[in-house]
């Protein structure tokens, strides 16, 4: 890519912001070397990876990168049979643990949404838990080799403690003597050169045998090892050497095990750096309220409500611009400070971002193109040192880029032809535009020259555009208007500022008739645009009013039908009740008659009794069907896979999984399937981004899924923090997490004390502790859950 264009469009500021969002030095290294790509498949893959990270964060929260550090230098030394120090080995153990936690996070997120690229990245990652366990068995979180690392080390350290205790007891008994105390500078035991000594006044040196190890700066105090403890200190020294040798043996053993896996762990570090970099891109997308652009390599782009990513979202004025379909070049005119340069930079920088795999701050559905080069000549670049004027500087840049531009390039030119005589400058600008048009590149240029407005008006493939200016307020609106050339508005501004009318009329007389016609044409176009815009607003308001009335009418009709159905149902219920009562009485009479007939031998015809009972049942009125919102409306065709609402179930949503007949369908409602009449179904309106699946889908949620495994409370008050911790623990418990990390920082300790008191009483917490080495130490509390 053209490095000058990257600098001109401030691409490095986007990279700086991206690197600030990485969680590890490995990810920061990946972000710092990010460059736009010219290849469409590479760009699409980059954007797809960013999209997967965005969806992962949406479903599972921020990924855990704790413990993942750059251990490649340590691995390299271990591979060369160097001995790693305890802190370095603990970093290896923490790295293995962090890698495992991140793999688990992506696995759980993959159960919620498809993550093919992130899953493929995680596939080669190795889990050396056995090495991690061995390191943790031998080294504690503070980076000290444990006594339990080997039986020999435990035995040596036990002997050291015993001999040290004996030496201190011997010296202690010596300094407690009143006759000795007057010879001491201080009544204490200290150490010099790993040997126990006592501080003796200079004048009493001859009263003590032994060895002098040191003296104070003034020479008044000597640090003497008395004869009585020389042998004990010698023994301690021997034991210390044995301890040091055993510790070195243990570290060499762990380093060898690490060195055997160095290549695989180095590969893991590079992969984890890429994953961190991908999630940093997702964080940037969230910070910019950015969306996924559609990409092509056909020279087309269409930005919807695009914003400059380096301008505050509350202040940025969105622009809409399209290029590469009906026209390939845009000439933007308008006054200074109207936003022309910002619009150029927005288009160029968003193109660079998309080609780098970054989301862009624009509305959904925006399209961008993968260019083989983006060339920008923007701003006043005159150089006193090089004796270059503004015009010379622009020409130097143009000459440089003209030799590189192709039909797959994007060229952005600011103030084309400026800095020289207007007549020559406009002529030169037209010639440059003609040349670039023949090359077939995509071109956006800004200018003040009115000649270029007419040039663009009469050429195929070129269209005028302007930055809107409100004459009433004498202020630019920063809106880009494509299809409308800009006006200078000099006379209108001068008149509103109070310049005498006679001077303005005289100035108008100095303007050529052709220029006045152009200005009149532009004014007419502007008036037509404003009128069309007002008409469109009125039409939209009228449409909203009609939709509101239509909805109110539909609601009233539904209420009427519902009330009518209730009245009919009430009447029929009364009739059913009366007939049911009569039926019971008739059954009793028939039973009595049958009993009398059997007793008296009379003959009754049974089929007549059955016929009479059937007539009674037919007299019971049928239940009235309740109306639904779709009643009275045209029957909508229901197809397999449609998402529908079931009116008889209060609008419950489901998917059609089977059409059993022309009047019935089988609907999947959660885990249930039921047969429903087609008239009781209403299709859910589909959008372009939300189409119902062809088959019913059952989403399985893991019992131990979690939204977060870490909670950061830094900067919160205690009451607010307790509420966050309570909700966090509930989520973690429901997700079947065994261990969570609560970051409260060190500070005064008030937040840590309050949080740990709450953990002690919480029903889900089995135990808690402060973070160990590599987990955050006293700034983190680690809670074990039931």
XYZ file of C-alpha atoms in Angstrom:
786
model
C 0.000 0.000 0.000
C 1.003 3.616 -0.597
C 2.721 4.675 2.646
C 2.139 8.360 1.983
C -1.605 7.814 1.661
C -1.600 5.797 4.898
C 0.086 8.708 6.652
C -2.101 11.368 5.019
C -5.307 9.571 5.996
C -4.004 9.017 9.586
C -4.174 5.238 9.393
C -1.509 4.985 12.126
C -3.941 6.588 14.613
C -6.372 3.732 14.019
C -3.540 1.238 14.572
C -2.546 3.020 17.799
C -6.099 2.780 19.057
C -6.238 -0.879 18.071
C -2.988 -1.733 19.879
C -4.341 -0.049 23.007
C -7.234 -2.534 23.009
C -5.057 -5.661 22.960
C -4.728 -7.681 26.171
C -1.233 -9.122 25.640
C 2.099 -8.046 24.190
C 1.662 -10.892 21.680
C -1.572 -9.347 20.380
C -0.022 -5.872 20.392
C 2.767 -7.143 18.153
C 0.209 -8.488 15.660
C -1.769 -5.236 15.690
C 1.289 -3.047 15.121
C 2.163 -4.810 11.856
C -1.390 -4.732 10.430
C -1.507 -3.475 6.827
C -4.384 -3.255 4.308
C -4.542 -6.138 1.834
C -5.171 -5.948 -1.915
C -6.612 -9.494 -2.084
C -10.382 -9.907 -1.688
C -10.252 -13.460 -0.155
C -7.771 -12.280 2.496
C -9.904 -9.225 3.322
C -13.079 -11.304 3.562
C -11.339 -13.804 5.854
C -10.071 -10.990 8.092
C -13.541 -9.456 8.345
C -15.124 -12.854 9.014
C -12.702 -13.421 11.911
C -13.571 -9.999 13.358
C -17.271 -10.810 13.006
C -16.802 -14.085 14.903
C -15.057 -12.230 17.731
C -17.870 -9.654 17.879
C -20.471 -12.418 18.164
C -18.411 -14.271 20.789
C -18.260 -11.171 22.988
C -21.981 -10.627 22.483
C -22.809 -14.151 23.725
C -20.015 -14.804 26.254
C -18.552 -11.458 27.278
C -14.907 -10.440 27.136
C -12.521 -13.405 26.653
C -10.031 -14.282 29.441
C -6.415 -13.525 28.504
C -5.038 -13.687 32.048
C -1.686 -15.473 32.314
C -0.912 -15.241 28.582
C 2.442 -13.464 28.218
C 5.264 -13.501 25.687
C 7.385 -16.447 26.895
C 9.170 -17.030 23.580
C 12.569 -15.806 24.808
C 12.382 -18.161 27.815
C 11.358 -21.036 25.536
C 14.281 -20.309 23.220
C 16.786 -20.454 26.102
C 15.192 -23.658 27.417
C 15.489 -25.185 23.954
C 19.219 -24.335 24.029
C 19.476 -26.217 27.361
C 19.617 -23.032 29.430
C 18.291 -23.084 33.000
C 15.150 -21.005 33.532
C 14.637 -19.181 36.808
C 11.562 -19.901 38.974
C 9.620 -16.770 37.847
C 10.186 -17.715 34.204
C 8.955 -21.262 34.824
C 5.884 -19.889 36.603
C 5.177 -17.726 33.534
C 5.257 -20.914 31.432
C 2.771 -22.569 33.804
C 0.517 -19.500 33.760
C 0.733 -19.402 29.960
C -0.431 -23.034 29.708
C -3.315 -22.317 32.086
C -4.310 -19.134 30.201
C -4.241 -20.994 26.895
C -6.537 -23.680 28.298
C -8.999 -21.093 29.633
C -9.146 -19.291 26.281
C -9.750 -22.576 24.418
C -12.632 -23.313 26.789
C -14.084 -19.810 26.240
C -14.101 -20.200 22.447
C -15.534 -23.707 22.777
C -18.439 -22.421 24.894
C -19.003 -19.475 22.553
C -19.032 -21.938 19.645
C -22.049 -23.639 21.206
C -23.997 -20.377 20.850
C -22.865 -19.286 17.385
C -20.741 -20.722 14.601
C -17.055 -19.788 14.910
C -15.236 -21.731 12.173
C -12.175 -19.452 11.916
C -11.583 -19.073 15.665
C -12.137 -22.819 16.134
C -9.601 -23.578 13.407
C -7.101 -21.241 15.085
C -7.548 -23.073 18.392
C -7.270 -26.527 16.815
C -3.424 -26.776 16.870
C -3.131 -25.379 20.430
C -1.627 -27.912 22.844
C -2.507 -28.470 26.495
C 0.636 -29.346 28.464
C -1.188 -29.622 31.778
C 1.287 -32.245 33.005
C 4.138 -29.733 32.610
C 2.062 -27.032 34.326
C 1.305 -29.380 37.248
C 4.973 -30.339 37.593
C 6.051 -26.692 37.674
C 3.386 -25.824 40.251
C 4.412 -28.828 42.352
C 7.964 -27.507 42.545
C 7.490 -23.702 42.532
C 5.007 -21.531 44.433
C 3.140 -18.475 43.106
C 5.822 -16.149 44.511
C 8.467 -17.840 42.364
C 10.189 -19.764 45.176
C 11.226 -23.422 44.900
C 9.133 -25.426 47.389
C 10.583 -27.822 50.000
C 8.329 -30.506 48.502
C 10.059 -30.239 45.126
C 12.276 -33.178 46.134
C 12.990 -35.254 49.294
C 16.650 -34.141 49.176
C 15.704 -30.459 49.187
C 13.267 -30.950 52.041
C 15.981 -32.761 54.084
C 18.630 -30.113 53.419
C 16.345 -27.236 54.335
C 15.290 -29.019 57.508
C 18.974 -29.342 58.491
C 19.534 -25.663 57.658
C 16.736 -24.623 59.979
C 18.030 -26.836 62.785
C 21.639 -25.591 62.505
C 20.551 -21.986 62.128
C 18.472 -22.331 65.264
C 21.420 -23.719 67.195
C 23.746 -20.906 66.044
C 21.219 -18.257 66.991
C 20.656 -19.888 70.391
C 24.392 -19.911 71.028
C 24.769 -16.255 70.127
C 21.623 -15.330 71.989
C 22.969 -16.849 75.204
C 26.224 -14.947 74.631
C 24.670 -11.494 74.161
C 22.325 -11.925 77.139
C 25.324 -11.865 79.442
C 25.526 -8.495 81.238
C 29.283 -8.513 81.022
C 29.132 -8.932 77.235
C 26.354 -6.449 76.570
C 28.538 -3.470 77.511
C 30.964 -4.519 74.769
C 28.217 -4.564 72.090
C 27.075 -1.621 70.006
C 23.569 -3.172 69.837
C 22.177 -6.218 71.606
C 21.185 -8.104 68.458
C 22.250 -10.865 66.098
C 22.761 -9.960 62.442
C 24.248 -11.551 59.315
C 27.190 -10.788 57.112
C 28.176 -12.955 54.119
C 25.476 -15.485 55.104
C 27.089 -15.972 58.549
C 25.686 -15.019 61.947
C 27.632 -12.176 63.639
C 27.275 -9.683 66.516
C 28.085 -5.913 66.504
C 31.100 -5.292 68.836
C 32.535 -1.941 69.828
C 35.962 -1.299 68.354
C 37.716 -1.055 71.728
C 36.564 -4.551 72.769
C 37.853 -6.343 69.696
C 40.512 -8.215 71.676
C 37.903 -9.669 74.068
C 36.425 -11.789 71.248
C 38.052 -14.494 69.234
C 36.619 -15.470 65.866
C 36.471 -13.644 62.556
C 35.779 -10.000 61.696
C 33.453 -9.882 58.653
C 32.638 -6.190 58.396
C 32.794 -2.833 60.107
C 30.570 0.260 60.193
C 31.301 3.328 58.122
C 32.718 5.169 61.119
C 34.831 2.182 62.166
C 33.335 2.260 65.659
C 31.553 -1.080 65.200
C 32.968 -4.428 64.124
C 30.777 -7.315 63.009
C 32.450 -10.357 64.573
C 31.694 -14.048 64.211
C 32.590 -15.446 67.664
C 34.748 -18.585 67.906
C 31.831 -20.467 69.464
C 29.696 -20.312 66.280
C 32.375 -20.598 63.574
C 31.870 -24.347 63.160
C 28.087 -23.916 63.147
C 28.298 -21.232 60.453
C 30.649 -23.469 58.462
C 28.078 -26.241 58.649
C 25.339 -23.828 57.560
C 27.440 -22.736 54.605
C 27.889 -26.341 53.500
C 24.154 -26.949 53.774
C 23.416 -23.761 51.781
C 25.658 -25.004 48.983
C 23.870 -28.364 48.998
C 20.534 -26.522 48.886
C 21.690 -24.378 45.972
C 22.874 -27.446 44.054
C 19.568 -29.253 44.614
C 17.537 -26.197 43.570
C 19.663 -25.922 40.423
C 19.061 -29.615 39.680
C 15.282 -29.129 40.018
C 15.300 -26.029 37.798
C 17.408 -27.850 35.207
C 14.925 -30.749 35.183
C 11.940 -28.382 34.696
C 13.826 -26.398 32.056
C 14.616 -29.568 30.114
C 10.948 -30.574 30.149
C 10.030 -27.082 28.935
C 12.722 -27.157 26.245
C 11.332 -30.430 24.866
C 8.019 -28.644 24.242
C 9.498 -25.263 23.262
C 8.593 -25.422 19.560
C 4.948 -26.290 20.218
C 4.615 -23.677 22.955
C 6.202 -21.048 20.694
C 3.600 -21.861 18.051
C 0.884 -21.577 20.706
C 2.169 -18.119 21.692
C 1.932 -16.877 18.101
C -1.603 -18.278 17.721
C -2.755 -16.722 21.006
C -1.320 -13.404 19.830
C -3.457 -13.648 16.683
C -6.563 -14.448 18.750
C -5.907 -11.487 21.052
C -5.465 -9.284 17.966
C -8.778 -10.498 16.500
C -10.638 -9.736 19.741
C -8.964 -6.295 19.835
C -10.560 -5.650 16.421
C -13.917 -6.633 17.944
C -13.329 -4.206 20.832
C -12.552 -1.435 18.331
C -15.754 -2.230 16.430
C -17.720 -1.933 19.666
C -15.991 1.340 20.630
C -16.771 2.894 17.206
C -20.309 1.434 16.928
C -18.991 -0.031 13.676
C -20.575 -2.611 11.354
C -19.429 -5.326 8.956
C -19.083 -3.949 5.394
C -19.833 -5.945 2.254
C -16.712 -6.228 0.099
C -16.123 -6.520 -3.643
C -13.238 -6.096 -6.085
C -15.308 -4.540 -8.881
C -14.679 -0.885 -8.068
C -18.047 -0.321 -6.340
C -18.658 1.211 -2.949
C -21.715 2.612 -1.203
C -21.352 4.149 2.250
C -24.478 4.697 4.360
C -24.281 7.223 7.209
C -20.501 6.880 7.304
C -18.587 8.705 10.053
C -14.921 9.590 10.390
C -13.593 7.158 13.042
C -11.324 9.768 14.680
C -14.114 12.317 15.250
C -16.395 12.048 18.291
C -19.563 10.186 17.350
C -21.665 13.002 18.850
C -20.006 15.604 16.627
C -19.447 13.682 13.383
C -21.917 14.390 10.561
C -22.606 11.156 8.609
C -22.258 11.110 4.833
C -23.886 8.959 2.154
C -21.887 8.366 -1.002
C -21.923 5.873 -3.866
C -19.337 5.317 -6.596
C -18.595 2.780 -9.297
C -22.093 2.023 -10.668
C -23.550 4.974 -12.598
C -20.430 7.130 -12.296
C -16.777 6.561 -11.451
C -15.729 10.112 -10.527
C -17.147 12.780 -8.204
C -16.254 16.474 -8.265
C -17.044 18.075 -4.889
C -17.381 21.850 -4.721
C -18.304 24.196 -1.909
C -16.879 26.782 0.500
C -13.904 26.311 2.792
C -14.504 24.681 6.211
C -17.545 22.988 4.694
C -16.302 19.446 5.298
C -14.907 18.501 1.867
C -11.530 17.388 3.215
C -13.090 15.411 6.077
C -15.351 13.633 3.587
C -12.332 12.678 1.456
C -10.465 11.377 4.496
C -13.525 9.454 5.687
C -13.820 7.592 2.369
C -10.100 6.791 2.189
C -9.643 5.809 5.845
C -12.746 3.590 5.904
C -11.481 1.839 2.767
C -8.127 1.189 4.464
C -9.901 -0.084 7.610
C -12.093 -2.512 5.688
C -9.103 -3.815 3.695
C -7.389 -4.419 7.061
C -10.270 -6.541 8.368
C -11.725 -3.806 10.609
C -15.400 -2.936 10.905
C -16.321 0.574 9.738
C -18.434 3.258 11.482
C -21.343 3.183 9.055
C -24.827 1.701 8.835
C -25.460 -1.958 7.982
C -25.437 -2.712 4.276
C -22.521 -0.398 3.462
C -20.294 -1.685 0.655
C -16.609 -1.079 0.035
C -14.113 -2.165 -2.594
C -10.703 -3.810 -2.339
C -8.406 -1.462 -4.272
C -4.898 -2.284 -5.463
C -3.868 1.146 -4.230
C -5.316 4.256 -2.597
C -3.637 7.548 -3.497
C -4.361 10.768 -1.648
C -3.208 14.333 -2.167
C -4.863 16.178 0.717
C -3.952 19.329 2.617
C -1.456 22.134 2.242
C 1.965 20.501 2.011
C 4.199 23.400 1.095
C 7.791 22.990 2.298
C 10.079 25.951 3.064
C 13.056 23.621 3.490
C 12.591 22.145 0.021
C 11.592 25.523 -1.508
C 8.286 24.032 -2.648
C 5.112 26.108 -2.894
C 1.679 24.638 -2.300
C 1.172 24.197 -6.031
C 4.600 22.584 -6.503
C 3.983 20.208 -3.641
C 0.622 19.131 -5.078
C 2.140 18.646 -8.515
C 4.986 16.543 -7.076
C 2.477 14.264 -5.377
C 0.314 14.018 -8.495
C 3.259 13.158 -10.738
C 4.315 10.437 -8.301
C 0.896 8.816 -8.208
C 0.106 9.091 -11.919
C 2.773 6.508 -12.658
C 1.188 4.013 -10.272
C -2.594 4.464 -10.698
C -4.505 1.605 -12.378
C -8.155 0.905 -13.146
C -8.405 -0.760 -9.697
C -7.146 2.292 -7.772
C -8.892 4.959 -5.709
C -7.611 8.528 -6.107
C -8.512 11.304 -3.622
C -7.516 14.843 -4.638
C -8.097 17.875 -2.426
C -8.241 21.364 -3.991
C -7.274 20.132 -7.427
C -5.345 22.804 -9.357
C -5.130 25.194 -6.412
C -2.154 27.417 -5.643
C -1.680 28.960 -9.096
C -3.425 31.235 -11.618
C -7.161 30.301 -11.680
C -7.358 30.032 -15.446
C -4.279 27.844 -15.721
C -5.197 25.922 -12.584
C -8.687 25.026 -13.843
C -7.344 24.004 -17.237
C -4.702 21.825 -15.652
C -7.293 20.306 -13.299
C -9.529 19.375 -16.257
C -6.592 17.777 -18.082
C -5.679 15.714 -15.015
C -9.298 14.605 -14.611
C -9.419 13.592 -18.291
C -6.241 11.513 -17.884
C -7.496 9.764 -14.740
C -10.868 9.115 -16.414
C -9.099 7.320 -19.262
C -7.210 5.158 -16.793
C -10.583 3.983 -15.393
C -9.751 4.527 -11.714
C -12.226 5.636 -9.047
C -11.773 9.359 -8.411
C -13.079 11.893 -5.887
C -11.751 15.439 -6.177
C -12.588 18.719 -4.433
C -12.195 22.130 -6.051
C -13.270 25.793 -6.008
C -13.182 26.230 -9.767
C -16.601 26.821 -11.349
C -15.250 25.510 -14.689
C -15.078 22.021 -13.167
C -18.773 22.150 -12.288
C -19.630 22.545 -15.977
C -17.038 19.931 -16.927
C -18.611 17.355 -14.613
C -22.091 18.300 -15.813
C -21.290 17.467 -19.437
C -19.314 14.212 -19.003
C -20.449 10.630 -18.678
C -19.173 8.833 -15.605
C -18.624 12.054 -13.630
C -21.087 13.672 -11.238
C -21.102 16.903 -9.287
C -21.412 17.017 -5.520
C -21.232 19.720 -2.891
C -21.135 20.369 0.810
C -24.412 21.906 1.960
C -24.287 25.509 3.233
C -27.085 27.212 5.182
C -27.261 30.786 3.871
C -29.707 31.747 6.627
C -27.176 31.030 9.369
C -24.026 31.509 7.258
C -22.811 28.135 8.511
C -21.970 24.870 6.729
C -24.054 21.809 7.633
C -21.214 19.385 6.660
C -23.690 17.245 4.677
C -22.496 15.843 1.341
C -25.022 16.348 -1.481
C -24.304 14.144 -4.509
C -25.715 15.408 -7.815
C -25.809 19.087 -6.791
C -22.807 21.351 -7.581
C -21.782 23.796 -4.881
C -22.256 27.558 -4.928
C -19.717 30.053 -3.663
C -22.449 31.983 -1.769
C -20.038 34.940 -1.617
C -22.683 37.562 -2.557
C -25.259 36.163 -0.113
C -22.744 36.051 2.728
C -21.489 39.567 1.996
C -25.056 40.932 1.874
C -26.014 39.323 5.219
C -22.839 40.700 6.781
C -23.898 44.232 5.758
C -21.917 45.036 2.612
C -23.734 47.859 0.747
C -26.131 46.686 -1.951
C -24.540 48.976 -4.543
C -21.178 47.243 -4.145
C -22.785 43.785 -4.392
C -24.730 44.798 -7.548
C -21.533 46.149 -9.077
C -19.750 42.865 -8.257
C -22.524 40.899 -9.923
C -22.018 42.991 -13.023
C -18.378 41.972 -13.151
C -19.301 38.278 -13.242
C -19.594 36.814 -16.728
C -23.009 35.884 -18.067
C -22.032 32.192 -18.306
C -21.020 32.126 -14.686
C -24.285 33.770 -13.675
C -26.197 31.148 -15.652
C -24.279 28.370 -13.891
C -24.942 29.962 -10.516
C -28.609 30.410 -11.390
C -28.811 26.789 -12.502
C -27.229 25.642 -9.226
C -29.607 27.824 -7.215
C -32.551 26.317 -9.087
C -31.284 22.813 -8.458
C -30.809 23.646 -4.780
C -34.342 25.042 -4.561
C -35.756 21.947 -6.266
C -33.798 19.727 -3.895
C -35.060 21.538 -0.814
C -38.623 21.427 -2.159
C -38.312 17.679 -2.901
C -36.852 17.120 0.536
C -39.763 18.971 2.168
C -42.255 16.990 0.061
C -40.562 13.764 1.053
C -40.760 14.682 4.726
C -44.462 15.511 4.327
C -45.059 12.224 2.518
C -43.263 10.308 5.223
C -45.303 12.074 7.925
C -48.518 11.313 6.024
C -47.481 7.670 5.673
C -46.792 7.402 9.409
C -50.180 8.985 10.186
C -51.960 6.536 7.869
C -50.138 3.588 9.395
C -51.101 4.808 12.871
C -54.782 5.180 11.880
C -54.726 1.789 10.186
C -53.336 0.177 13.323
C -55.915 1.930 15.522
C -58.703 0.765 13.190
C -57.383 -2.791 13.232
C -57.207 -2.729 17.033
C -60.797 -1.413 17.273
C -61.997 -4.085 14.848
C -60.238 -6.774 16.875
C -61.767 -5.474 20.133
C -65.211 -5.476 18.513
C -64.801 -9.040 17.236
C -63.454 -10.127 20.612
C -66.396 -8.550 22.463
C -68.836 -10.076 19.979
C -67.271 -13.510 20.472
C -67.453 -13.139 24.254
C -71.185 -12.256 24.111
C -71.952 -15.159 21.773
C -69.923 -17.521 23.911
C -71.746 -16.350 27.038
C -75.141 -16.958 25.402
C -74.119 -20.362 24.134
C -72.643 -21.256 27.508
C -76.023 -20.499 29.109
C -77.750 -22.613 26.461
C -75.278 -25.463 26.967
C -75.830 -25.294 30.708
C -79.634 -25.460 30.299
C -79.489 -28.307 27.799
C -76.976 -30.183 29.943
C -79.330 -29.910 32.891
C -82.216 -31.143 30.729
C -80.036 -33.976 29.454
C -79.277 -35.138 32.978
C -82.969 -35.046 33.826
C -83.840 -36.938 30.637
C -81.194 -39.585 31.389
C -82.696 -40.050 34.812
C -86.193 -40.411 33.309
C -84.962 -42.871 30.670
C -83.186 -44.874 33.331
C -86.322 -44.973 35.420
C -88.384 -46.035 32.413
C -85.933 -48.798 31.546
C -85.982 -50.026 35.115
C -89.814 -49.983 35.206
C -89.967 -51.812 31.876
C -87.692 -54.549 33.161
C -89.730 -54.860 36.326
C -93.114 -54.902 34.527
C -91.998 -56.754 31.420
C -92.965 -53.959 29.073
C -90.972 -53.671 25.880
C -89.143 -50.429 24.971
C -87.291 -49.965 21.731
C -83.647 -49.251 22.691
C -82.769 -47.563 19.432
C -85.392 -44.914 20.048
C -83.796 -44.102 23.395
C -80.387 -43.778 21.718
C -81.855 -41.507 19.023
C -83.404 -39.277 21.677
C -80.071 -38.948 23.501
C -78.312 -37.986 20.245
C -80.841 -35.201 19.604
C -80.151 -33.843 23.074
C -76.361 -33.778 22.376
C -76.848 -32.067 18.987
C -78.812 -29.333 20.727
C -75.667 -28.215 22.678
C -74.194 -25.169 20.859
C -70.569 -25.333 19.622
C -67.850 -23.215 21.258
C -67.243 -19.906 19.521
C -63.742 -19.549 18.040
C -61.858 -16.545 19.396
C -60.867 -13.919 16.829
C -57.247 -13.333 15.964
C -55.363 -10.336 14.653
C -55.264 -11.862 11.191
C -59.056 -12.248 10.992
C -60.580 -10.342 8.190
C -57.239 -10.062 6.471
C -56.138 -11.906 3.353
C -54.908 -15.445 4.183
C -51.111 -15.473 3.945
C -49.505 -18.589 2.522
C -47.644 -20.632 5.146
C -44.530 -22.473 3.951
C -42.208 -25.054 5.463
C -39.627 -23.382 7.727
C -41.606 -20.152 8.247
C -41.459 -18.497 11.656
C -45.064 -18.026 12.818
C -47.151 -16.780 15.748
C -49.906 -19.022 17.171
C -52.828 -16.762 18.085
C -54.562 -19.313 20.313
C -51.384 -19.475 22.427
C -51.164 -15.699 23.011
C -48.874 -15.124 20.038
C -46.303 -17.804 20.991
C -43.633 -17.973 18.248
C -42.445 -21.150 16.569
C -41.328 -22.677 13.251
C -43.340 -24.747 10.765
C -41.674 -28.165 10.529
C -44.379 -30.085 8.608
C -47.451 -29.327 6.465
C -49.885 -32.188 7.150
C -52.706 -30.914 4.900
C -54.088 -27.803 3.239
C -55.559 -26.699 6.591
C -53.110 -27.931 9.244
C -49.403 -27.715 10.050
C -47.035 -29.080 12.678
C -45.311 -26.238 14.595
C -42.135 -26.551 16.722
C -42.652 -24.505 19.923
C -39.482 -24.799 21.984
C -39.121 -28.501 22.790
C -42.783 -29.203 21.926
C -44.418 -29.969 18.596
C -48.130 -29.485 18.067
C -50.608 -29.636 15.213
C -52.246 -26.262 14.540
C -54.889 -25.005 12.094
C -53.386 -22.782 9.390
C -55.971 -20.061 10.115
C -54.569 -19.864 13.671
C -51.099 -19.010 12.337
C -49.605 -15.686 11.323
C -46.176 -15.487 9.648
C -43.605 -13.306 11.404
C -42.399 -10.563 9.118
C -38.991 -11.481 7.725
C -36.115 -9.077 7.265
C -33.110 -9.400 5.016
C -30.909 -10.173 7.972
C -33.320 -12.512 9.767
C -34.739 -15.278 7.593
C -36.468 -18.211 9.185
C -34.542 -21.479 8.906
C -35.807 -24.209 6.699
C -35.663 -26.728 9.500
C -36.376 -26.359 13.185
C -33.234 -25.793 15.220
C -32.703 -26.929 18.788
C -30.071 -24.856 20.634
C -28.281 -26.760 23.352
C -26.801 -24.767 26.217
C -23.952 -26.188 28.220
C -24.595 -26.432 31.950
C -21.223 -24.864 32.697
C -21.374 -22.002 30.179
C -20.575 -18.576 31.612
C -20.910 -15.013 30.560
C -17.691 -14.034 32.342
C -15.100 -15.772 34.454
C -13.577 -12.443 35.555
C -15.191 -9.371 37.126
C -13.377 -6.021 37.294
C -14.570 -3.785 40.174
C -11.806 -1.181 40.061
C -13.161 2.356 40.367
C -16.495 1.248 41.935
C -17.901 2.184 45.333
C -18.402 -0.744 47.749
C -22.211 -0.790 47.513
C -22.134 -0.809 43.733
C -19.381 -3.457 43.733
C -21.361 -5.773 46.074
C -24.364 -5.672 43.718
C -22.109 -6.509 40.741
C -20.450 -9.374 42.649
C -23.829 -10.824 43.714
C -25.123 -10.896 40.132
C -21.772 -12.188 38.850
C -21.729 -15.102 41.353
C -25.309 -16.064 40.433
C -24.384 -16.182 36.733
C -21.235 -18.160 37.437
C -23.117 -20.628 39.665
C -25.820 -21.185 37.026
C -23.050 -21.711 34.451
C -21.503 -24.432 36.669
C -18.193 -22.618 36.996
C -15.887 -23.968 39.671
C -13.671 -20.902 40.070
C -14.012 -17.166 39.308
C -11.687 -14.157 39.559
C -12.814 -10.852 41.149
C -10.463 -7.917 40.432
C -10.730 -5.225 43.130
C -7.217 -3.757 43.046
C -4.992 -3.036 46.027
C -5.543 0.621 46.906
C -6.527 1.239 50.544
C -7.872 -2.295 50.927
C -11.431 -1.140 51.761
C -12.945 -2.590 48.578
C -11.010 -5.867 49.009
C -12.158 -6.206 52.650
C -15.803 -5.510 51.791
C -15.797 -7.938 48.853
C -14.149 -10.746 50.852
C -16.622 -10.233 53.738
C -19.439 -10.615 51.210
C -17.801 -13.733 49.729
C -17.531 -15.253 53.217
C -21.306 -15.019 53.646
C -22.416 -15.834 50.083
C -24.324 -19.095 49.647
C -22.593 -20.033 46.357
C -19.023 -19.546 47.643
C -17.277 -22.590 49.070
C -13.990 -20.798 49.782
C -11.988 -17.784 48.675
C -8.413 -16.597 48.664
C -6.199 -13.811 47.396
C -4.714 -14.216 43.941
C -1.387 -15.965 43.712
C 1.637 -15.130 41.563
C 0.475 -14.533 38.004
C -3.187 -14.128 39.068
C -2.930 -10.557 40.309
C -1.762 -11.101 43.889
C -3.524 -9.004 46.530
C -5.444 -7.130 43.818
C -7.551 -10.208 42.968
C -9.785 -12.513 45.031
C -10.280 -16.051 43.701
C -13.572 -17.697 44.748
C -14.262 -21.436 44.616
C -17.963 -22.143 44.008
C -20.086 -25.064 45.205
